[in-house]
mmCIF file of C-alpha atoms in Angstrom:
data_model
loop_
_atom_site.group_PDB
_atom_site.id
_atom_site.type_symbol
_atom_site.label_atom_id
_atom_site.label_comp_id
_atom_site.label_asym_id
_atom_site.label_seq_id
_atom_site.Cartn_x
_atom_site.Cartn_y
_atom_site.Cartn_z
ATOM 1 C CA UNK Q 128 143.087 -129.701 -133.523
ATOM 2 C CA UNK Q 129 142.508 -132.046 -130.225
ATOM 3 C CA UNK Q 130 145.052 -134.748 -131.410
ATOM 4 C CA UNK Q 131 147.134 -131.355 -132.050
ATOM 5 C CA UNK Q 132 147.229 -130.526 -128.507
ATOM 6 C CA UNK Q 133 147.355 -134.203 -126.930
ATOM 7 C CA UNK Q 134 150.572 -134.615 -128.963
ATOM 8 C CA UNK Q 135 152.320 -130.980 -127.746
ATOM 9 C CA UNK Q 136 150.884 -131.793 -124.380
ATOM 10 C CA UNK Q 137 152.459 -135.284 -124.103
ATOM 11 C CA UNK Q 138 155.807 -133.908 -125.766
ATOM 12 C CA UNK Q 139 155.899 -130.539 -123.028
ATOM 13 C CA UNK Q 140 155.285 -133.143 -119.938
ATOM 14 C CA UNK Q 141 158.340 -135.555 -121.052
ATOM 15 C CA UNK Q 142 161.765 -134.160 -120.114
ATOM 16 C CA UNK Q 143 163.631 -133.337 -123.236
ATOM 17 C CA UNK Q 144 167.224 -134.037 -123.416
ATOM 18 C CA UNK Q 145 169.594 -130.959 -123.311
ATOM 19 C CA UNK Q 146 166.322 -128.976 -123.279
ATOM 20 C CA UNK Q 147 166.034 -125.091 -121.212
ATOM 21 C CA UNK Q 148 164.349 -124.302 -118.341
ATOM 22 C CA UNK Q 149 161.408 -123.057 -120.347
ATOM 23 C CA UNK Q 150 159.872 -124.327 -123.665
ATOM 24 C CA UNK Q 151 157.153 -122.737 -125.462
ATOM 25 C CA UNK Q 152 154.788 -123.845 -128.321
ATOM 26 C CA UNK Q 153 151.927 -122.156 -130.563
ATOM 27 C CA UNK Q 154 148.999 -124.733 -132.095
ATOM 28 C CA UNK Q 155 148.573 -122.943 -135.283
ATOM 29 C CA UNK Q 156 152.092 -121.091 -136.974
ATOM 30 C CA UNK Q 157 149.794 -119.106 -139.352
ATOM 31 C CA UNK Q 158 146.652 -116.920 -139.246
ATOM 32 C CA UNK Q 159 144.968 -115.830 -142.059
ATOM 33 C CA UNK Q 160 143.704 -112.097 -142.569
ATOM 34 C CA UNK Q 161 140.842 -111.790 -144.706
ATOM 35 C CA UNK Q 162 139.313 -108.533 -145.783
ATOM 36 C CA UNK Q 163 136.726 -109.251 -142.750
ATOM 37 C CA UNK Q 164 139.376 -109.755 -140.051
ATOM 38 C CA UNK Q 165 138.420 -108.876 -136.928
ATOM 39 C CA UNK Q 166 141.552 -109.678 -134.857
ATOM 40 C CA UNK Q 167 142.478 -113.347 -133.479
ATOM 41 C CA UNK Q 168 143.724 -115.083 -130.407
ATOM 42 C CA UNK Q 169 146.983 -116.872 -129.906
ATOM 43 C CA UNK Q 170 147.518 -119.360 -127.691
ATOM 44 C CA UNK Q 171 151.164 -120.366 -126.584
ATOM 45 C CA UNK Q 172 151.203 -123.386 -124.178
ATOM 46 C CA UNK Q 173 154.554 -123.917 -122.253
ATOM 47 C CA UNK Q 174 156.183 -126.079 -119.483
ATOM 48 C CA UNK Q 175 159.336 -125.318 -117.108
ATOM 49 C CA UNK Q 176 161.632 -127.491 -116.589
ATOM 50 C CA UNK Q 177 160.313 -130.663 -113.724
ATOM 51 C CA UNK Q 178 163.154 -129.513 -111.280
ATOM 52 C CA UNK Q 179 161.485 -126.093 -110.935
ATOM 53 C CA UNK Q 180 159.100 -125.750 -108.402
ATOM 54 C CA UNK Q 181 156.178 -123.619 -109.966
ATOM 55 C CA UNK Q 182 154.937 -121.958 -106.999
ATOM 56 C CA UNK Q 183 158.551 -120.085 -106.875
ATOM 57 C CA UNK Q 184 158.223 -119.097 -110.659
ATOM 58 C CA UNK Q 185 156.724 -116.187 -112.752
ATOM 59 C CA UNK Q 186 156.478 -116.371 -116.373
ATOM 60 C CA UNK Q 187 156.012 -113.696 -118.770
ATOM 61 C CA UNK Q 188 155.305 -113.922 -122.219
ATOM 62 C CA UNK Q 189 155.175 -111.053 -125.007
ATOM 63 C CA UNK Q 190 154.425 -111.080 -128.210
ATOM 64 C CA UNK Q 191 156.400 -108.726 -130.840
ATOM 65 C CA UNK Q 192 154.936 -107.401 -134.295
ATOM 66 C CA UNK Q 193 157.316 -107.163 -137.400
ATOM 67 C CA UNK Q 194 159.577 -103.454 -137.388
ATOM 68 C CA UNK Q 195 157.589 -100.676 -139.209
ATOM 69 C CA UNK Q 196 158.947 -97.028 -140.025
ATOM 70 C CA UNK Q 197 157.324 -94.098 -139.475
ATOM 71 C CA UNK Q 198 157.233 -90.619 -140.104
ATOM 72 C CA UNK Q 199 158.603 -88.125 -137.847
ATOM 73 C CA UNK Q 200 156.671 -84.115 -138.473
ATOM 74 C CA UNK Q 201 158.033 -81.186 -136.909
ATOM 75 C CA UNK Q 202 155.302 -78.397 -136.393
ATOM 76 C CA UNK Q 203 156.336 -74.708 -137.372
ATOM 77 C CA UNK Q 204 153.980 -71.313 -136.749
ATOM 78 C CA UNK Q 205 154.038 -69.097 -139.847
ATOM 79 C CA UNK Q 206 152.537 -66.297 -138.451
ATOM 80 C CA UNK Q 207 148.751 -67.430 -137.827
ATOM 81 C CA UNK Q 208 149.294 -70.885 -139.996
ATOM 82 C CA UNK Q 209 150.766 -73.934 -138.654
ATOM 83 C CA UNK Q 210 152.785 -76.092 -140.858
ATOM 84 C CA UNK Q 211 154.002 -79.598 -140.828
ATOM 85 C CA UNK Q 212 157.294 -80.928 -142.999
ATOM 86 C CA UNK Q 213 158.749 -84.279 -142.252
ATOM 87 C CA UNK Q 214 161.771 -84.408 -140.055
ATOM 88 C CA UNK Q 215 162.434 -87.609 -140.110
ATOM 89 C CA UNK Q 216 161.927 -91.652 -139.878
ATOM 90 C CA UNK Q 217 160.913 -93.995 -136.989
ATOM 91 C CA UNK Q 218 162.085 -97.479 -137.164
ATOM 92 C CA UNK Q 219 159.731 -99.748 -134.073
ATOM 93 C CA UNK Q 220 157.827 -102.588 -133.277
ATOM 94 C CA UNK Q 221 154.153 -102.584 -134.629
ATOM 95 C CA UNK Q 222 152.899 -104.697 -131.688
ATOM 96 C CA UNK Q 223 153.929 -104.684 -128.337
ATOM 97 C CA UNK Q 224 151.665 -107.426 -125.987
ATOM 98 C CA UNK Q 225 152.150 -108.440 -122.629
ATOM 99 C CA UNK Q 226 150.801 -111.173 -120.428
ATOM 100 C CA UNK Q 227 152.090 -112.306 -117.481
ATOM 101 C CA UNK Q 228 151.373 -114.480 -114.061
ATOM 102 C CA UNK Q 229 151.139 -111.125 -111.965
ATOM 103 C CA UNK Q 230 153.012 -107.835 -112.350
ATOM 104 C CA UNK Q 231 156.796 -107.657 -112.008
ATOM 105 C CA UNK Q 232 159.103 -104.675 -110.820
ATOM 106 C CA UNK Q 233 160.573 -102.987 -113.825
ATOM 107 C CA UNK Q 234 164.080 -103.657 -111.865
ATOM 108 C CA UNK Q 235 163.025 -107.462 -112.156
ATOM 109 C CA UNK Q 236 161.361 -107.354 -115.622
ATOM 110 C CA UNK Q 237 161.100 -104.162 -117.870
ATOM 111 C CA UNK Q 238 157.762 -102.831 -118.920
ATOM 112 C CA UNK Q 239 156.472 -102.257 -121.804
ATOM 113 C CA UNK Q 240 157.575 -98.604 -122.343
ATOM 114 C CA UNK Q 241 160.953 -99.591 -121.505
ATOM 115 C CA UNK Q 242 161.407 -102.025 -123.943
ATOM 116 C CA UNK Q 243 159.546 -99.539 -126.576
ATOM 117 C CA UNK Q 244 162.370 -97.330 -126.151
ATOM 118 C CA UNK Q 245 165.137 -99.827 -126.850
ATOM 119 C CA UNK Q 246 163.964 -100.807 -129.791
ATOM 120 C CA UNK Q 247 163.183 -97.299 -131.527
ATOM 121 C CA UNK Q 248 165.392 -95.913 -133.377
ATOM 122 C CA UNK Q 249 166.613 -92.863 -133.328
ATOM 123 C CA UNK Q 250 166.791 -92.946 -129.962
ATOM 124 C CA UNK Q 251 163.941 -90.870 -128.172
ATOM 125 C CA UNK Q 252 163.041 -88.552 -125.069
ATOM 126 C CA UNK Q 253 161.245 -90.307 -122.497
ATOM 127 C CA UNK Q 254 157.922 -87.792 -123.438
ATOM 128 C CA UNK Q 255 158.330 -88.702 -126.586
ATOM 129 C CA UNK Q 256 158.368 -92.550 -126.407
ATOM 130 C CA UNK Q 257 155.672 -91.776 -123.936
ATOM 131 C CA UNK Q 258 153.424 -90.588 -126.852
ATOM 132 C CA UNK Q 259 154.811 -93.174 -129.138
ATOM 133 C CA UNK Q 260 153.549 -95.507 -126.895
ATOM 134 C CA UNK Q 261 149.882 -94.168 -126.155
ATOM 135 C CA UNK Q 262 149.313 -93.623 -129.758
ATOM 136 C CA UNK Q 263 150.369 -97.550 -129.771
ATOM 137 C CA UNK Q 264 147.880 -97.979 -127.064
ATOM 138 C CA UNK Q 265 145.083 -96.562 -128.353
ATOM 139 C CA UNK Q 266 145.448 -98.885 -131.021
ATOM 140 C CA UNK Q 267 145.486 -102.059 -129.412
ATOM 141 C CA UNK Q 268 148.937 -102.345 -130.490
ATOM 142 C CA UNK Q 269 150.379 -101.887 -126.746
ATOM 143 C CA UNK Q 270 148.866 -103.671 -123.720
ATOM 144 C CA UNK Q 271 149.890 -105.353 -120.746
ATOM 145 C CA UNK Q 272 147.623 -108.351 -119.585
ATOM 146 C CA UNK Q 273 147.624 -108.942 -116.047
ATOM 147 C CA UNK Q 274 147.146 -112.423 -114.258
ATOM 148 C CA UNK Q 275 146.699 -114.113 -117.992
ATOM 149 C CA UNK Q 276 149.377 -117.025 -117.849
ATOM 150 C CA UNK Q 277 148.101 -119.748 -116.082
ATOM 151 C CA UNK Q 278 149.557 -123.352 -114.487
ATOM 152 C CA UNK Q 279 147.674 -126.029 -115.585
ATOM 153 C CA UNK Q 280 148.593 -129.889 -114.767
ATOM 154 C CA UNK Q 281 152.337 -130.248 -113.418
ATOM 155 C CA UNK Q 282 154.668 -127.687 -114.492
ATOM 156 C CA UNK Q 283 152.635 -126.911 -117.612
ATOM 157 C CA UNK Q 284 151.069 -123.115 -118.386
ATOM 158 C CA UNK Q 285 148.700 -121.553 -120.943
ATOM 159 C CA UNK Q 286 147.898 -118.556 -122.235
ATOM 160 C CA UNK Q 287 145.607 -116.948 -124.745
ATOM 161 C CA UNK Q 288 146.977 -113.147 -125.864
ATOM 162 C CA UNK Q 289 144.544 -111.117 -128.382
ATOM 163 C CA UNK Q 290 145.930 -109.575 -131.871
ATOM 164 C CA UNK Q 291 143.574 -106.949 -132.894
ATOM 165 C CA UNK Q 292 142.409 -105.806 -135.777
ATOM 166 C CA UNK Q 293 144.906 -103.281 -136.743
ATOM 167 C CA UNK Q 294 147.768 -105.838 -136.114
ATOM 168 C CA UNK Q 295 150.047 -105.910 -139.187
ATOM 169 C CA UNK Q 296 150.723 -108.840 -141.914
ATOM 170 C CA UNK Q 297 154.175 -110.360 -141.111
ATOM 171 C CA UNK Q 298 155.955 -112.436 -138.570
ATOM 172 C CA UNK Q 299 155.605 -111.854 -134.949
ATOM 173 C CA UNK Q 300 158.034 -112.819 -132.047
ATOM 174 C CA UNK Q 301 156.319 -114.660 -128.744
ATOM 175 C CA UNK Q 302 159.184 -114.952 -125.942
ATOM 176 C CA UNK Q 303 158.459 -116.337 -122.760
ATOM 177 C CA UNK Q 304 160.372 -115.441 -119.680
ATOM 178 C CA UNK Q 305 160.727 -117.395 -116.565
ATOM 179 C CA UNK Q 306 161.952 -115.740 -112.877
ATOM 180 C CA UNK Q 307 162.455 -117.311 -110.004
ATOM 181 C CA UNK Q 308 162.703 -114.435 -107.120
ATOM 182 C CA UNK Q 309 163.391 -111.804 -109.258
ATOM 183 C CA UNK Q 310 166.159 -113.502 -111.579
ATOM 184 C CA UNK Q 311 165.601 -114.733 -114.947
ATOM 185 C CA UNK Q 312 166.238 -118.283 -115.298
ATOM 186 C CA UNK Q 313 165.610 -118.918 -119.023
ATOM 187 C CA UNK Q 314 163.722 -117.052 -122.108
ATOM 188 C CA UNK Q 315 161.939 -119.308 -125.269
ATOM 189 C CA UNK Q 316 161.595 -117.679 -128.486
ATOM 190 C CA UNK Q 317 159.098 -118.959 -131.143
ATOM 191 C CA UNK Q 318 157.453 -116.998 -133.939
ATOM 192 C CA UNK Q 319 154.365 -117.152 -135.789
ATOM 193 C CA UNK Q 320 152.645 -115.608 -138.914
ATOM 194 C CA UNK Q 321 149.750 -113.327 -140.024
ATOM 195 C CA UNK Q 322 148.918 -114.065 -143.515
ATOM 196 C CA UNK Q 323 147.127 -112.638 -146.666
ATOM 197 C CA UNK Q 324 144.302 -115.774 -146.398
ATOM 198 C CA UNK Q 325 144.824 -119.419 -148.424
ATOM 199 C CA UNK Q 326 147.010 -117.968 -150.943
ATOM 200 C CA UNK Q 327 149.748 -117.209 -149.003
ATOM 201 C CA UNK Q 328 148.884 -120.334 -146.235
ATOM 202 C CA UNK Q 329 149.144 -122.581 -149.051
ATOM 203 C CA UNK Q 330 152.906 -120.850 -149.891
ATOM 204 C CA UNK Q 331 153.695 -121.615 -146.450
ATOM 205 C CA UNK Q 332 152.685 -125.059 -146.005
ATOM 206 C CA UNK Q 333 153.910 -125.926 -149.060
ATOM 207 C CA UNK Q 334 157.716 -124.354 -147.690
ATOM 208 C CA UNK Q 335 157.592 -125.840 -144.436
ATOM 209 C CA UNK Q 336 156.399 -129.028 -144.984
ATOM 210 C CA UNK Q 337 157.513 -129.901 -148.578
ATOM 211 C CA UNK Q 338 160.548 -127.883 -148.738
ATOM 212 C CA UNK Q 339 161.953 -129.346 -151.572
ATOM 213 C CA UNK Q 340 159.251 -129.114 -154.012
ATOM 214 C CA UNK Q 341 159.149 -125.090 -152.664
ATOM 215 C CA UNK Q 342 162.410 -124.766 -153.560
ATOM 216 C CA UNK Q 343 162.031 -126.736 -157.019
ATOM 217 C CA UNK Q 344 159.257 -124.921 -157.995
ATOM 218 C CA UNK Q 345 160.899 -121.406 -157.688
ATOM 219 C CA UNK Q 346 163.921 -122.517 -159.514
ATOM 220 C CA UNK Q 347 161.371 -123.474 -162.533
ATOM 221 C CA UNK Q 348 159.606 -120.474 -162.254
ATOM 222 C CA UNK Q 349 163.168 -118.543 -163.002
ATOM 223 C CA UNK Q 350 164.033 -120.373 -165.818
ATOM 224 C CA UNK Q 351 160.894 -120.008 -167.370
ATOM 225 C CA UNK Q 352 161.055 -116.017 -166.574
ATOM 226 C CA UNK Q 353 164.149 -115.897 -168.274
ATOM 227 C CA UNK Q 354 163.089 -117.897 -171.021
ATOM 228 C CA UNK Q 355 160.107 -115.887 -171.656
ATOM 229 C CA UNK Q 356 162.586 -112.516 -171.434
ATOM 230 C CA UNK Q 357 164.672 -114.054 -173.596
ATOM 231 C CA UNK Q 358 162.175 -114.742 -176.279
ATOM 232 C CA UNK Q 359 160.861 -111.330 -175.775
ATOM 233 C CA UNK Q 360 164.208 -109.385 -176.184
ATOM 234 C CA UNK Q 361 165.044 -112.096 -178.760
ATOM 235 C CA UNK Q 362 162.489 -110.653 -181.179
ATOM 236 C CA UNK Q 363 164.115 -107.074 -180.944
#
């Protein structure tokens, strides 16, 4: 894990050719979730580009879950007995996490409740996406994480943002913003994933490191699926 972070280090101090003004990079592209999983920490380590200088610069970074649906209830009065029936169906982000150098003006950067309400569809009320987002909240699943990104040597920044407990298996979104006096000079997207433990790790290494022998190996499986169907249906 050191040698790890001495390479990314070495590779985020030494100007890239054609590169942005902000680059991003996570140490560890998958985290497994056992049945004992108590949440994890990610830990995105970025530079800006040399030109910059730092003390003039904010960085945000926030960190996305994979889109869920949910239900939408409508409550009706019969008389003393309340009902509930299903109205409807959410589509949102599971996750919404925010950490930043200090806070930003909405005008400047938009907060977390803003964003929530972009990407919720149908589009809601204000009181409602209010809700939406407490009952996020309360979860762990919404949070904004003041004076969390860091400068380290040069131009370089860390930060370490928590995914609870209640986070969801799938791929998650980390973009980093940089400002310079209130306008955005450049965004970095990278993505990692939660996992169902060494099963599925092993899956995943095996695709993104030996991507050939992934692909080989599904293409046998097929054949021998329809080979075994056809035997089966054969008999009939």
């Amino acid at each position: 894990m050191r040698l790890q972070l001495l390479v990314l280090c070495v590779f985020l101090l030494v100007p890239q050719a054609g590169h942005s003004v902000i680059f991003t990079e996570i140490a560890e592209p998958l985290f497994d979730v056992e049945p004992d999983f108590d949440g994890t920490e990610v830990v995105v380590i970025g530079s800006i580009d040399h030109n910059v200088d730092r003390a003039l610069v904010d960085v945000v970074v926030r960190m996305t879950g994979p889109t869920i649906k949910a239900d939408m209830f409508s409550n009706q009065a019969l008389g003393p007995v309340w009902s509930s029936s299903k109205i409807g169906q959410l589509t949102l982000p599971s996750l919404l996490i925010e950490a930043n150098m200090r806070d930003l003006p909405s005008d400047i950067h938009p907060n977390l409740y803003e964003y929530l309400a972009r990407n919720v569809t149908p589009v809601l009320g204000t009181e409602q996406v209010a809700a939406l987002g407490d009952g996020l909240a309360e979860r762990q699943q919404l949070a904004k994480i003041d004076n969390a990104v860091r400068w380290r040597a040069g131009n370089l920044f860390k930060v370490k943002i928590p995914v609870p407990s209640t986070a969801p298996i799938g791929l998650y979104q980390v973009t980093s913003f940089a400002y310079v006096k209130g306008r955005e000079l450049g965004r970095h997207n990278l993505t990692f994933r939660l996992g169902r433990g060494n099963t599925e790790r092993s899956l995943y290494s095996l695709a993104m490191d030996h991507g050939w022998i992934y692909g080989s190996l599904g293409v046998l499986l097929a054949m021998l699926v329809g080979l075994g169907a056809a035997q089966i249906f054969g008999r009939k």
